Amino acid sequence: MSRHTPKAALVPSEFFDAGSAREILSRTVLLDKDDKVEYISLPEFSAQLVYSLSDNPATDPALPSDAKDQDEPKDRLPELYNVLKAVSGISEHNKIVASYGDGVLSLAIAQGENLLLANVFQAADFTTAEYFLFMAVRKLQLNPEVSTVHFLTALSDEEEMSLYRYFKSVEQR
């Protein structure tokens, strides 16, 4: 089970120290004092994904109701983890993978084997999520007209058509 959370950061393994995980994450996101910070290794990117999820799934309104009954919240991971894992499965040169839910866009962009961006953006609606996606693609100087964007979350017909105006193709997994 994964969770859309804005409290996640990818840290190069050479700069990561498990004892400083909380401090590392607090440099990029605002943590509550009771946030539990965890991390998971992504050896394919020589990095650690540092993140925080709610300690108490029974009181977390962002979780689906079926997740609130699970006994082991440690099995939950941030959606950015799934986005990064999906990048490795794409054979195209430009690899753009996104997931949008609960007001959070999780986005990873790579060219060939080089990861260029892995980030989460708070976006109140899909139009705002598109803005962050287009901004990242433009900033990285990728041509969307020759690129496919892969979404891990379902898109409405309107959202998919909006993306087709800019990208060569839109894939939903």
Short mmCIF file of C-alpha atoms in Angstrom, two decimals:
data_model
loop_
_atom_site.label_atom_id
_atom_site.label_comp_id
_atom_site.label_asym_id
_atom_site.label_seq_id
_atom_site.Cartn_x
_atom_site.Cartn_y
_atom_site.Cartn_z
CA MET A 1 0.00 0.00 0.00
CA SER A 2 1.32 3.45 -0.82
CA ARG A 3 0.32 6.89 0.25
CA HIS A 4 0.42 10.31 -1.35
CA THR A 5 2.46 12.39 1.05
CA PRO A 6 4.31 15.66 0.62
CA LYS A 7 6.78 14.60 3.33
CA ALA A 8 9.33 12.74 1.22
CA ALA A 9 12.82 13.43 -0.12
CA LEU A 10 15.32 11.44 -2.14
CA VAL A 11 18.84 11.64 -0.69
CA PRO A 12 22.01 10.38 -2.41
CA SER A 13 23.35 7.43 -0.43
CA GLU A 14 26.76 9.07 -0.03
CA PHE A 15 25.16 11.94 1.92
CA PHE A 16 22.77 9.80 3.95
CA ASP A 17 23.19 8.91 7.60
CA ALA A 18 20.39 6.87 9.18
CA GLY A 19 20.86 8.64 12.50
CA SER A 20 20.21 11.99 10.83
CA ALA A 21 17.18 10.96 8.76
CA ARG A 22 14.81 13.28 10.63
CA GLU A 23 17.16 16.24 10.32
CA ILE A 24 17.69 15.54 6.61
CA LEU A 25 13.95 15.42 5.90
CA SER A 26 13.27 18.51 8.03
CA ARG A 27 15.55 20.49 5.71
CA THR A 28 13.07 20.02 2.86
CA VAL A 29 9.64 19.68 4.53
CA LEU A 30 7.92 20.95 7.63
CA LEU A 31 7.66 18.09 10.11
CA ASP A 32 5.32 17.89 13.07
CA LYS A 33 7.02 16.94 16.33
CA ASP A 34 5.21 13.58 16.39
CA ASP A 35 6.02 12.67 12.76
CA LYS A 36 7.82 9.37 12.54
CA VAL A 37 10.59 9.51 9.93
CA GLU A 38 11.52 6.38 8.00
CA TYR A 39 13.61 5.57 4.95
CA ILE A 40 13.98 2.92 2.28
CA SER A 41 16.90 2.21 0.00
CA LEU A 42 16.67 2.66 -3.77
CA PRO A 43 19.97 1.12 -4.92
CA GLU A 44 19.11 1.60 -8.61
CA PHE A 45 19.43 5.34 -7.97
CA SER A 46 22.16 5.10 -5.31
CA ALA A 47 19.77 6.89 -2.98
CA GLN A 48 17.61 6.64 0.10
CA LEU A 49 13.98 7.75 0.11
CA VAL A 50 13.38 9.51 3.45
CA TYR A 51 9.73 10.05 4.36
CA SER A 52 7.15 10.53 7.05
CA LEU A 53 3.68 9.02 7.19
CA SER A 54 1.10 9.32 9.93
CA ASP A 55 1.93 7.26 13.01
CA ASN A 56 -1.71 6.47 13.59
CA PRO A 57 -3.56 5.23 10.49
CA ALA A 58 -6.83 4.96 12.45
CA THR A 59 -6.97 8.75 12.82
CA ASP A 60 -5.45 9.77 9.51
CA PRO A 61 -8.21 11.18 7.27
CA ALA A 62 -6.01 10.97 4.17
CA LEU A 63 -5.89 7.19 4.28
CA PRO A 64 -8.54 5.10 2.56
CA SER A 65 -10.87 3.46 5.07
CA ASP A 66 -9.64 -0.05 4.26
CA ALA A 67 -6.06 0.98 5.14
CA LYS A 68 -7.11 2.20 8.58
CA ASP A 69 -7.84 -1.36 9.66
CA GLN A 70 -4.42 -2.74 8.79
CA ASP A 71 -2.21 -3.73 11.70
CA GLU A 72 1.15 -2.92 10.15
CA PRO A 73 1.49 0.70 9.04
CA LYS A 74 5.22 0.09 8.56
CA ASP A 75 4.32 -1.68 5.32
CA ARG A 76 3.06 1.60 3.86
CA LEU A 77 5.35 3.59 1.61
CA PRO A 78 5.09 7.03 0.01
CA GLU A 79 3.74 7.10 -3.54
CA LEU A 80 7.04 8.60 -4.67
CA TYR A 81 8.56 5.14 -4.08
CA ASN A 82 6.20 3.58 -6.65
CA VAL A 83 6.86 6.41 -9.08
CA LEU A 84 10.62 5.89 -8.83
CA LYS A 85 10.29 2.12 -9.21
CA ALA A 86 8.18 2.63 -12.35
CA VAL A 87 10.91 4.76 -13.96
CA SER A 88 13.15 1.67 -14.18
CA GLY A 89 10.50 -0.20 -16.19
CA ILE A 90 10.29 2.35 -19.00
CA SER A 91 12.39 1.71 -22.10
CA GLU A 92 12.01 5.16 -23.71
CA HIS A 93 14.83 7.69 -23.46
CA ASN A 94 12.65 10.36 -21.79
CA LYS A 95 11.01 8.79 -18.74
CA ILE A 96 8.26 10.81 -17.09
CA VAL A 97 6.26 9.11 -14.34
CA ALA A 98 3.63 10.81 -12.21
CA SER A 99 0.93 10.02 -9.70
CA TYR A 100 -1.67 12.42 -8.36
CA GLY A 101 -3.93 11.97 -5.36
CA ASP A 102 -4.87 13.54 -2.03
CA GLY A 103 -3.64 16.92 -3.27
CA VAL A 104 -0.11 15.64 -3.93
CA LEU A 105 1.71 15.16 -7.25
CA SER A 106 4.56 12.64 -7.07
CA LEU A 107 6.86 13.07 -10.07
CA ALA A 108 10.04 11.47 -11.38
CA ILE A 109 11.81 12.33 -14.62
CA ALA A 110 14.82 10.57 -16.13
CA GLN A 111 16.72 10.62 -19.39
CA GLY A 112 18.24 7.29 -20.21
CA GLU A 113 19.68 5.99 -16.95
CA ASN A 114 20.07 9.45 -15.40
CA LEU A 115 17.46 10.48 -12.85
CA LEU A 116 16.90 14.21 -13.32
CA LEU A 117 14.09 14.87 -10.85
CA ALA A 118 12.24 13.12 -8.04
CA ASN A 119 9.90 15.36 -6.10
CA VAL A 120 6.48 15.80 -4.59
CA PHE A 121 4.34 18.90 -5.04
CA GLN A 122 1.27 19.95 -3.12
CA ALA A 123 -1.41 20.64 -5.73
CA ALA A 124 -4.98 21.41 -4.73
CA ASP A 125 -6.36 20.25 -8.10
CA PHE A 126 -5.27 18.48 -11.26
CA THR A 127 -4.71 21.76 -13.14
CA THR A 128 -2.15 22.76 -10.52
CA ALA A 129 -0.55 19.30 -10.76
CA GLU A 130 -0.28 19.79 -14.54
CA TYR A 131 1.40 23.14 -13.94
CA PHE A 132 4.13 21.48 -11.84
CA LEU A 133 4.53 18.71 -14.42
CA PHE A 134 4.90 21.18 -17.31
CA MET A 135 7.22 23.41 -15.28
CA ALA A 136 9.53 20.46 -14.53
CA VAL A 137 9.55 19.24 -18.13
CA ARG A 138 10.30 22.73 -19.40
CA LYS A 139 13.00 23.40 -16.79
CA LEU A 140 14.73 20.13 -17.71
CA GLN A 141 14.46 21.06 -21.40
CA LEU A 142 12.57 17.94 -22.41
CA ASN A 143 10.38 18.09 -25.48
CA PRO A 144 6.91 16.92 -24.40
CA GLU A 145 5.89 16.46 -28.04
CA VAL A 146 8.24 13.47 -28.29
CA SER A 147 7.69 12.22 -24.72
CA THR A 148 5.18 9.94 -23.08
CA VAL A 149 3.90 10.74 -19.61
CA HIS A 150 3.09 7.68 -17.50
CA PHE A 151 0.47 8.09 -14.76
CA LEU A 152 0.20 5.51 -11.99
CA THR A 153 -3.16 6.89 -10.88
CA ALA A 154 -6.34 6.90 -12.93
CA LEU A 155 -7.08 9.97 -15.00
CA SER A 156 -10.50 11.25 -16.02
CA ASP A 157 -11.13 11.56 -19.75
CA GLU A 158 -10.83 15.34 -19.41
CA GLU A 159 -7.48 15.10 -17.58
CA GLU A 160 -6.10 12.66 -20.13
CA MET A 161 -7.17 14.86 -23.06
CA SER A 162 -5.59 17.89 -21.41
CA LEU A 163 -2.26 16.04 -21.20
CA TYR A 164 -2.55 14.82 -24.81
CA ARG A 165 -2.47 18.45 -25.96
CA TYR A 166 1.17 18.62 -24.87
CA PHE A 167 2.60 15.08 -24.76
CA LYS A 168 3.13 12.58 -27.54
CA SER A 169 1.30 9.97 -25.49
CA VAL A 170 -0.33 9.42 -22.11
CA GLU A 171 -0.09 6.00 -20.49
CA GLN A 172 -2.07 4.91 -17.44
CA ARG A 173 -0.89 1.93 -15.40
#
